[in-house]
Coordinates of C-alpha atoms in Angstrom, one line a residue:
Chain A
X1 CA -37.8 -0.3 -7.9
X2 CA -34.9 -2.9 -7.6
X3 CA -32.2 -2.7 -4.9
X4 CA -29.2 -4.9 -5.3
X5 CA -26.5 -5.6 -2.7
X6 CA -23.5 -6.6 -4.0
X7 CA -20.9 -7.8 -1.1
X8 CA -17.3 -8.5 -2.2
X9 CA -13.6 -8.4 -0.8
X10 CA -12.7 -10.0 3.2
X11 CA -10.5 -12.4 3.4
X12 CA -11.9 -15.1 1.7
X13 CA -12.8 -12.5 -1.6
X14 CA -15.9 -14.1 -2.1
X15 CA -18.3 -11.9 -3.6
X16 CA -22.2 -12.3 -2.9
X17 CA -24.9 -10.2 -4.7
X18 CA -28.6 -10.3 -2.7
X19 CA -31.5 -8.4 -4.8
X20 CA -35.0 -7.3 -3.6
X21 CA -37.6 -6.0 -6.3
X22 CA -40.3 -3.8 -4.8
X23 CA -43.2 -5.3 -6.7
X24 CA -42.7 -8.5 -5.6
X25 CA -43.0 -7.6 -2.0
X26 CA -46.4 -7.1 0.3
X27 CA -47.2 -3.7 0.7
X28 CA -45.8 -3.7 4.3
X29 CA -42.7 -4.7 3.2
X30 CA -42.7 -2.0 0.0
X31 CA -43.2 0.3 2.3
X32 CA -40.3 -0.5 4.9
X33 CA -38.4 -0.5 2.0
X34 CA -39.3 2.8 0.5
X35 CA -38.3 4.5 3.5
X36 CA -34.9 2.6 4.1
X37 CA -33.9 3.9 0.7
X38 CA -35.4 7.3 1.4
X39 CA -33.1 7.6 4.5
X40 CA -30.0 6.5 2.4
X41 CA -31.1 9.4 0.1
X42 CA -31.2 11.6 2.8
X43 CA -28.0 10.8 4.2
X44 CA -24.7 12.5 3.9
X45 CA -22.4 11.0 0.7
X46 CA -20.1 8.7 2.5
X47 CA -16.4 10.1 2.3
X48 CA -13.7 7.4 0.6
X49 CA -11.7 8.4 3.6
X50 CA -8.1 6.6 3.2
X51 CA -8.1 3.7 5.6
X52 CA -5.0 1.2 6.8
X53 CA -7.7 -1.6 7.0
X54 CA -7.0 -4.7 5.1
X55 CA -9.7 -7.5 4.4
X56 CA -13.1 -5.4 5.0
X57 CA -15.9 -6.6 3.4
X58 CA -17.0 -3.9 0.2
X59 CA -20.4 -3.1 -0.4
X60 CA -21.6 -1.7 -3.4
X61 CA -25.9 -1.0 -3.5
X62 CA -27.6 -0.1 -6.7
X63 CA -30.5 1.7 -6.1
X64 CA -32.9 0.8 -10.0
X65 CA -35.8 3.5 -10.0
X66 CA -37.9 4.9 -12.4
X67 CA -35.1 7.5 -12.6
X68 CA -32.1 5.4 -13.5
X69 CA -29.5 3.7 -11.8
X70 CA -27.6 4.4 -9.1
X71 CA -24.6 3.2 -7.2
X72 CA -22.8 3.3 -4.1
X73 CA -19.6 1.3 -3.2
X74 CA -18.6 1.9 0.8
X75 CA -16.1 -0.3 3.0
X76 CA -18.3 -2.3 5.7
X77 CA -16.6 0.3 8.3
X78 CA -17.4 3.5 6.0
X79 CA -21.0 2.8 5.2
X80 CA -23.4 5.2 6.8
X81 CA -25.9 3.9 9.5
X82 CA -28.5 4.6 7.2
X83 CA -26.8 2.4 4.1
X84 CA -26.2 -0.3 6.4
X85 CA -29.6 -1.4 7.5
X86 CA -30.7 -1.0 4.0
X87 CA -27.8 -3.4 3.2
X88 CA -29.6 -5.5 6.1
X89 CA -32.7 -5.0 5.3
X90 CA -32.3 -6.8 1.5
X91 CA -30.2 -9.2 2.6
X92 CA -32.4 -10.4 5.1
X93 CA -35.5 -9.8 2.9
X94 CA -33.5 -12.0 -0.1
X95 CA -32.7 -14.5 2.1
X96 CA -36.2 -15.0 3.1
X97 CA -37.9 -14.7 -0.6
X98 CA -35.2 -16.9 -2.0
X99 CA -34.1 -14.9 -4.7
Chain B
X1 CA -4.6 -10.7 38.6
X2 CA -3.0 -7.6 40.6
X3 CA -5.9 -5.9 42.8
X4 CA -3.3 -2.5 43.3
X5 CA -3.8 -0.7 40.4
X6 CA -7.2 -0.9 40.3
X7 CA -7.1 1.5 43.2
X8 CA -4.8 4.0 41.9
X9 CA -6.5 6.9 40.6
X10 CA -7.0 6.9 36.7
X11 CA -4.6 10.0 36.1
X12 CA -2.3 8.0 37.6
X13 CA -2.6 5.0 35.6
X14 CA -2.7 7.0 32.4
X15 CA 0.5 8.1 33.3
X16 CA 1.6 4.6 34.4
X17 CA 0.3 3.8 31.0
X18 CA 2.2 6.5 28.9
X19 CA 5.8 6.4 30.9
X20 CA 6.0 3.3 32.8
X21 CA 8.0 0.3 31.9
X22 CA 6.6 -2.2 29.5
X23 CA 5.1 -4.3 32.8
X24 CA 4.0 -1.3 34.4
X25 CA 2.4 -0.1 31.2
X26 CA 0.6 -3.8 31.0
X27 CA -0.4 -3.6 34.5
X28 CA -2.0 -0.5 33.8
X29 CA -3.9 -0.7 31.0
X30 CA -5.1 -4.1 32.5
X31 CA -6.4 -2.1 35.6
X32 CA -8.6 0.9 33.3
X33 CA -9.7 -2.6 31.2
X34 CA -11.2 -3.6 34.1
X35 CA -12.3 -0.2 35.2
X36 CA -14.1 0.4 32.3
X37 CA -11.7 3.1 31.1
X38 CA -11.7 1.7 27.7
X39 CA -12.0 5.1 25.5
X40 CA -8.9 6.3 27.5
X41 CA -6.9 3.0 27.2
X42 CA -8.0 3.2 23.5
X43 CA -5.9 6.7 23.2
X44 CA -3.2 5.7 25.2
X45 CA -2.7 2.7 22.9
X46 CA -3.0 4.6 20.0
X47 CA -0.5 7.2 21.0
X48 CA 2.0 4.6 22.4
X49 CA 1.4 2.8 18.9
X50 CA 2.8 6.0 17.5
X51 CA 6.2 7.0 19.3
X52 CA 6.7 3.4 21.2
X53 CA 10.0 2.6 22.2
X54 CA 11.2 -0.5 21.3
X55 CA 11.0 -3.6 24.0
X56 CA 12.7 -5.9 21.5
X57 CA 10.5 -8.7 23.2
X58 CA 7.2 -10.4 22.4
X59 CA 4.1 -8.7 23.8
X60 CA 1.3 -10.1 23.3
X61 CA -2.3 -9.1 24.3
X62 CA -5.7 -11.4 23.0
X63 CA -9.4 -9.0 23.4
X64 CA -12.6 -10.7 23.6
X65 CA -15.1 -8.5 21.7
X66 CA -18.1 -10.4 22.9
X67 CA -19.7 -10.7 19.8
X68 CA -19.6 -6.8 19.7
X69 CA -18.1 -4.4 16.7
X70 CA -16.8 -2.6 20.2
X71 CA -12.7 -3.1 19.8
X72 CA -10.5 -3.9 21.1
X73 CA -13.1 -5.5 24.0
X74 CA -12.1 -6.9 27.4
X75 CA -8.5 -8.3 27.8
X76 CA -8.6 -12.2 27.8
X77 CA -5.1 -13.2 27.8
X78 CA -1.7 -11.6 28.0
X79 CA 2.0 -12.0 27.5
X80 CA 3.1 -15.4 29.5
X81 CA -0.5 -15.9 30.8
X82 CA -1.6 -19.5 30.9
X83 CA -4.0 -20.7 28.6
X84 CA -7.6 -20.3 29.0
X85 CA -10.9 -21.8 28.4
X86 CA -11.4 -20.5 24.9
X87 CA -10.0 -22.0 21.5
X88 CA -10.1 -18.8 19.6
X89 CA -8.2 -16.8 22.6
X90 CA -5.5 -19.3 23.0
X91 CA -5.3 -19.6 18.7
X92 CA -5.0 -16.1 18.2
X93 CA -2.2 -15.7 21.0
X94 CA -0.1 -18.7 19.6
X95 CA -0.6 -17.9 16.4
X96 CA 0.4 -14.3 16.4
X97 CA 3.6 -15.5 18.7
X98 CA 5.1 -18.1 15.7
X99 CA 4.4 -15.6 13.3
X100 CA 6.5 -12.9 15.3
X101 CA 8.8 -15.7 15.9
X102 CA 9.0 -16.7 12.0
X103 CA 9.5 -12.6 11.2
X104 CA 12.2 -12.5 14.1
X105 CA 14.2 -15.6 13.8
X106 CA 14.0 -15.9 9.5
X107 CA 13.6 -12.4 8.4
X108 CA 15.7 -10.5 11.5
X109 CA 12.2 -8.6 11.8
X110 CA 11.1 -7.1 15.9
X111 CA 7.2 -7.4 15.3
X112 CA 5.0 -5.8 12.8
X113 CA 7.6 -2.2 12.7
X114 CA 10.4 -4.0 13.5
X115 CA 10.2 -1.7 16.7
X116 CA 8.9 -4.7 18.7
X117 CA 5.8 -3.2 18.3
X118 CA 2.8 -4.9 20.7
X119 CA 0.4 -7.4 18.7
X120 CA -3.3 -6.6 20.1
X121 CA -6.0 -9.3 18.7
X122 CA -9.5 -9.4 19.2
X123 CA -11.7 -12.8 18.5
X124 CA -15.5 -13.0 18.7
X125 CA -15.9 -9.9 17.0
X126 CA -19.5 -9.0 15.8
X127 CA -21.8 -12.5 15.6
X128 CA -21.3 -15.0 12.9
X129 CA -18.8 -13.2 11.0
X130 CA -17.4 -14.8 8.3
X131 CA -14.2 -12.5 8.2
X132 CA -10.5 -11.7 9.6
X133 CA -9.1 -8.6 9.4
X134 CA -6.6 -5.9 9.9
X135 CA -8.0 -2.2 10.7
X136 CA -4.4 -0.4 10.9
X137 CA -3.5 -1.4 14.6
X138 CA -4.1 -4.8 15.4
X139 CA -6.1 -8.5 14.2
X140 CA -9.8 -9.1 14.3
X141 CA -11.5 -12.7 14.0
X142 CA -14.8 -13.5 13.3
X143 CA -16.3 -16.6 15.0
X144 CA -17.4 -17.5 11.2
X145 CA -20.8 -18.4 10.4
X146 CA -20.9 -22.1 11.6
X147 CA -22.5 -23.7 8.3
X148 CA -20.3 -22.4 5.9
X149 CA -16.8 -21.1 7.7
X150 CA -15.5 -22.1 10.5
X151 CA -13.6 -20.5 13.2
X152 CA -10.8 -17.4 11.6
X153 CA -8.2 -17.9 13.7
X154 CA -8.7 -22.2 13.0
X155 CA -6.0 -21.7 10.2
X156 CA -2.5 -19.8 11.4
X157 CA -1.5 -18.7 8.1
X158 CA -4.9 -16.5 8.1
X159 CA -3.0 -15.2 11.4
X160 CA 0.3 -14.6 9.6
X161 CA -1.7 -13.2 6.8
X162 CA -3.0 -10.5 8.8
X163 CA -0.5 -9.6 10.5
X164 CA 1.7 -9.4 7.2
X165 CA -1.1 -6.5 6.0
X166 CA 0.7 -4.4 9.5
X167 CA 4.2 -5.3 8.3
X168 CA 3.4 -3.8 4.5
X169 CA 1.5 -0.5 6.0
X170 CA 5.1 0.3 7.7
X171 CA 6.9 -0.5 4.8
X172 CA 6.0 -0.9 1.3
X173 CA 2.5 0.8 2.0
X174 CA 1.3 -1.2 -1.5
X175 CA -2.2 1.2 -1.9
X176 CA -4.9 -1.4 -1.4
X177 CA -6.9 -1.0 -5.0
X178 CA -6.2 -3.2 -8.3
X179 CA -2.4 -4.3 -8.9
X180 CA -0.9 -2.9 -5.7
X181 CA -3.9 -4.2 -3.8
X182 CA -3.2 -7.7 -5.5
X183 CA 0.2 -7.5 -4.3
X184 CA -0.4 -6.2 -1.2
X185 CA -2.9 -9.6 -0.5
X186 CA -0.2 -12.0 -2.3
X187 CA 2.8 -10.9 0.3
X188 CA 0.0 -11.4 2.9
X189 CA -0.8 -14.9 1.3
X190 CA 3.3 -16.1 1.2
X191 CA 4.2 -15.1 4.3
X192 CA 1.3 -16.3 6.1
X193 CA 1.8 -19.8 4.5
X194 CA 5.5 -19.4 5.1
X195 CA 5.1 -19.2 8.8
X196 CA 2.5 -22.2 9.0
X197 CA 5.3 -23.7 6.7
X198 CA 8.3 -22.6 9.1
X199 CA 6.3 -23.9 12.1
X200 CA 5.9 -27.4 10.8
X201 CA 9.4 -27.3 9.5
X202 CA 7.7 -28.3 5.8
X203 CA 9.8 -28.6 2.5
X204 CA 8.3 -27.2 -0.6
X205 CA 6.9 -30.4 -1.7
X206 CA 5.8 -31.2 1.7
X207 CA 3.5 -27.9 2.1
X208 CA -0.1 -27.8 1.0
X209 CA 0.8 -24.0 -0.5
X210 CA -3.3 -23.7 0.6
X211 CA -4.2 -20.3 2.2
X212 CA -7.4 -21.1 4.8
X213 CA -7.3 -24.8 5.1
X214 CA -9.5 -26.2 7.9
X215 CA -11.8 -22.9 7.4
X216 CA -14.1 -24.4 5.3
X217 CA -16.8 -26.9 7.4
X218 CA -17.1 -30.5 6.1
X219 CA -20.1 -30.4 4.2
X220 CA -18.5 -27.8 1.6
X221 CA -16.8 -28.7 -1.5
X222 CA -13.6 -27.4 -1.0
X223 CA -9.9 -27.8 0.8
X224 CA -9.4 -23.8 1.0
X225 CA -9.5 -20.9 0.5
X226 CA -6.8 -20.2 -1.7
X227 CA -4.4 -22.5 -3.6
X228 CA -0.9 -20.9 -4.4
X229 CA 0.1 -23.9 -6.4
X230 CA -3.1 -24.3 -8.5
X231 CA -5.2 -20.7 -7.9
X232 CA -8.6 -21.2 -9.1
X233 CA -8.4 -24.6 -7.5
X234 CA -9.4 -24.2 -3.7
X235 CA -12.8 -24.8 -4.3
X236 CA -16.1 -25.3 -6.2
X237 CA -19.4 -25.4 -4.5
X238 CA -23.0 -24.9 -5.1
X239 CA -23.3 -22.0 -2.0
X240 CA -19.8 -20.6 -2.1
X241 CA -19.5 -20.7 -6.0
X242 CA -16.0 -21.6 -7.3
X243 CA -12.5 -19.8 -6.5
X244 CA -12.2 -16.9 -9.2
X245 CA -8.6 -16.7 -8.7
X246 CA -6.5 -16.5 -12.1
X247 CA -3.3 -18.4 -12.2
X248 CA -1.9 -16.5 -15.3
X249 CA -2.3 -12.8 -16.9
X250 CA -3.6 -13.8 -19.8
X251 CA -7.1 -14.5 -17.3
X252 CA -6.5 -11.1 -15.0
X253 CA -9.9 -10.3 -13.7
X254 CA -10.6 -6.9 -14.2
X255 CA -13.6 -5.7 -12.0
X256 CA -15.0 -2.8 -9.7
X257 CA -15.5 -5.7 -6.7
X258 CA -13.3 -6.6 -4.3
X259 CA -11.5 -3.0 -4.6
X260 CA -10.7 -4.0 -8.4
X261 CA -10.0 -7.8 -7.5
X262 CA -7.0 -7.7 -4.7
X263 CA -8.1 -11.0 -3.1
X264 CA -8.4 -12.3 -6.3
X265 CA -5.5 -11.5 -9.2
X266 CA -3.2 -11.9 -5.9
X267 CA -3.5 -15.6 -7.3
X268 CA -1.2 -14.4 -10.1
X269 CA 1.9 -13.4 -8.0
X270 CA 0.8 -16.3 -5.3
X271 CA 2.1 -18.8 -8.0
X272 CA 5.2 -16.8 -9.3
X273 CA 6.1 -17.3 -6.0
X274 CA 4.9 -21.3 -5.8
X275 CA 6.8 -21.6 -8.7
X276 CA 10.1 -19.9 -7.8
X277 CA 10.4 -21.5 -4.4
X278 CA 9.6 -25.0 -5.9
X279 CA 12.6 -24.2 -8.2
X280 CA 14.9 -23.7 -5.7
X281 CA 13.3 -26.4 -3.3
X282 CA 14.8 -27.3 0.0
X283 CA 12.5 -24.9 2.5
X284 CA 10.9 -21.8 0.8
X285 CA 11.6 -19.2 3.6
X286 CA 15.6 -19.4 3.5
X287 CA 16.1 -18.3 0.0
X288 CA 12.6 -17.6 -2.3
X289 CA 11.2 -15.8 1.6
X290 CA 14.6 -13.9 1.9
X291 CA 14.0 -12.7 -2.2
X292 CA 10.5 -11.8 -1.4
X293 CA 11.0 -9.9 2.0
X294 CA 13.7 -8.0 0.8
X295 CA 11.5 -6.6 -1.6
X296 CA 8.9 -6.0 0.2
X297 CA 10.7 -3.9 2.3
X298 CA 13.1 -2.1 0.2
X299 CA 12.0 -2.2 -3.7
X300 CA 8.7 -2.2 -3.8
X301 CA 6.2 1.2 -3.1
X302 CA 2.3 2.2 -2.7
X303 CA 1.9 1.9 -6.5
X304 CA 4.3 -1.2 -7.9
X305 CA 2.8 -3.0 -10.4
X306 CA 3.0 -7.0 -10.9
X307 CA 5.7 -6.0 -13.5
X308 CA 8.0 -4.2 -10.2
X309 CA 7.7 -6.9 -8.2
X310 CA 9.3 -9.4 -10.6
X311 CA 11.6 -7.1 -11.5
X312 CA 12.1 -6.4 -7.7
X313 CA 12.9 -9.8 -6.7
X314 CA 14.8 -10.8 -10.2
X315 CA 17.3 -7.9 -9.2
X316 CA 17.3 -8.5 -5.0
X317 CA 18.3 -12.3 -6.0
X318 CA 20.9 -10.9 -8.1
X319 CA 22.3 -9.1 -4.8
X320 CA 21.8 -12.0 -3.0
X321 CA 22.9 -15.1 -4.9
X322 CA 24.5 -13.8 -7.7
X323 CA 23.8 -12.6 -11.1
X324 CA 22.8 -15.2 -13.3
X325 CA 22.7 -17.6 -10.2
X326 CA 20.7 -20.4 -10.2
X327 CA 18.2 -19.1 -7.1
X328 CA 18.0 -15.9 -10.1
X329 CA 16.6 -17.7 -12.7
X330 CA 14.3 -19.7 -11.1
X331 CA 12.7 -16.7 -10.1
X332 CA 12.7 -14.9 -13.7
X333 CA 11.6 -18.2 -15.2
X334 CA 8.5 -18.1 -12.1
X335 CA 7.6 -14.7 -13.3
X336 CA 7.3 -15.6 -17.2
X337 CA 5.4 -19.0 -16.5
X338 CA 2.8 -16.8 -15.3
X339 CA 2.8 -14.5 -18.0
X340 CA 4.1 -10.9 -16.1
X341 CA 7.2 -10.9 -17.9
X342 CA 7.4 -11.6 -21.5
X343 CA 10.4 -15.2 -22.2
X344 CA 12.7 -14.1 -23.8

């Protein structure tokens, strides 16, 4: 399993894309991140309320399993809890494995 | 600070804070700041937001959020308070005055509704944020990361940028996705330059045309974030990559980021409008900002496409100067360098 975080629009437009591929990780970490993306399964689909804010940062997270593909793009102030410490989680976790 | 209100009872205040005069209503709304009463100051803010009667004046209110996603935060400076010990207060409260000041004395604008309608910022909001924004009522400034971006309210056309995004929600309303998204960020992009451009009394040939500059820290390869003059341009580094911005339609981005690329095909109309007011020369807010507001506010809608705003401004400068006029043409030929409308 692969989760990518792809972080685009603010003001300065400047899109960044953080990836974290479960195999690569120790099994602590495999595990934290099984159930971050279990909790984003389990969480509500985030409305695309329409929203007067201008310059957000966009987040879009592709969850890679066994199963397919799949996406979900939310404004940084319309992402769920659960979606945004995952989006923490593998930037942080990125950041520290270099990749 | 006045001791008095912060013994009057908070139905009281709320009432102060809903009828009162415009120094009452300050006073008050100081006093439940200080109280704590922030969820109720929050509602009263939002309603007077809604049916607020005009003050004609400049009202101005800076929020430190404390590194907190908590807005607007605790009040840090007001209206005709004295400076304080805190660059990014005192930034955003001078910024956000020359940009009323440019809307007021240029464009014969009262504030963001033209309803002298109170300008609220916040700075140190959340940590190391490497953002400014709008969110539908007032300003938010990030203290930037510290390696990378410095400061957001360091640069005052980022403040006249975001407070442009309040005067298009109460009048074009350009839907913020793809083309009317791109031209929703250019009009942000040439009247915030046009204010830092108005403050320092700059000619066309004297402005930078650069949207950010002094954002970027040293060490990064770069003089902006945005060049109107050159888009694609601003800068090229290893960690921040290199500006994506086209300068022509023949390299329109399409893409699903970036709400299908507002922040960065605005780089298309950023140079129609580079190139018209370079035509005309002299200073670009008396005649290519005049072309530009008017459309903004009277020809242009949530869904106009690059192709309405040249014919928008190609017809307002008709009105203004003429058909066939000189200001006219500069503007059609600005519009066909970069490949929206077809020479001919």
């Amino acid at each position: 399993m692969r989760v990518t975080v792809e972080r685009s629009g603010g003001f300065a437009g400047i899109t960044k894309t953080a990836s974290v591929d479960r195999d690569a990780l120790a099994p602590a970490d495999a595990e934290t991140m099984d159930e971050l993306v279990r909790d984003v399964d389990d969480a509500a689909p985030i409305a695309d309320a329409p929203s007067q804010e201008r310059d957000r940062f966009e987040y879009s997270v592709t969850l890679e399993t066994g199963d397919g593909l799949r996406t979900i793009t939310a404004s940084e102030s319309q992402a769920s809890p659960s979606l945004r410490r995952l989006i923490e989680w593998v930037v942080s976790t990125a950041d520290r494995s270099g990749s | 600070m006045n001791t008095i209100c912060s013994i009057v009872p908070p139905h009281v205040l709320k009432r102060i804070a809903t009828n009162g005069t415009e120094r009452q209503r300050d006073r008050a709304l100081r006093a439940m700041s200080m109280a704590g009463r922030m969820r109720e100051r929050r509602q009263i803010l939002g309603s007077l937001r809604f049916g607020y009667t005009p003050s004609g004046e400049l009202s101005r209110t800076v929020y430190d959020a404390h590194r907190s996603e908590e807005l607007p935060g605790t009040r840090a400076r007001g209206e005709g308070d004295r400076a304080v010990d805190d660059v990014d207060v005192n930034e955003a409260y001078d910024g956000a005055g020359s940009t009323y000041d440019f809307y007021r004395e240029v464009l014969d604008r009262n504030s963001i509704d033209d309803q002298g309608m109170r300008l609220d910022s916040s700075v140190h909001f959340s940590v190391d944020l490497d953002n400014a924004f709008w969110d539908g009522t007032q300003m938010v400034y990030g203290d930037g990361d510290g390696e990378i971006f410095e400061r957001f309210t360091a640069s005052i056309d980022v403040i006249g940028h975001e407070m442009t995004h309040g005067v298009t929600q109460y009048t074009a309303e350009l839907e913020y996705r793809d083309q009317p998204g791109a031209l929703n960020e250019s009009n942000s992009d040439v009247f915030g330059s046009l204010v830092k451009q108005w403050s320092m009394k700059q000619t066309v040939e004297e402005a930078d045309w650069l949207i950010g500059h002094g954002l970027l820290l040293p060490n990064i390869h770069g003089q902006a974030l945005r060049s109107m003059k050159a888009p694609g341009t601003a800068y090229d580094d290893p960690v921040l990559g290199k500006d994506p911005q086209p300068d022509h339609m023949s390299r329109f981005v399409t893409t699903a980021a970036d709400r299908g690329g507002v922040h960065i095909n605005s780089g298309i109309p950023n140079r129609a409008f580079y190139l018209a007011a370079t035509a005309i020369g002299g200073y670009a807010w008396e005649v290519a900002g005049k072309i530009w507001y008017t459309t903004l506010t009277q020809r242009l809608q949530g869904d106009s496409q690059f192709a309405d705003a040249a014919a928008g401004t190609i017809s307002v400068a008709g009105e203004l100067y003429g058909d066939g006029s000189s200001e006219q043409e500069a503007v059609r030929n600005a519009w066909e360098e970069v490949g929206v409308l077809v020479a001919g």
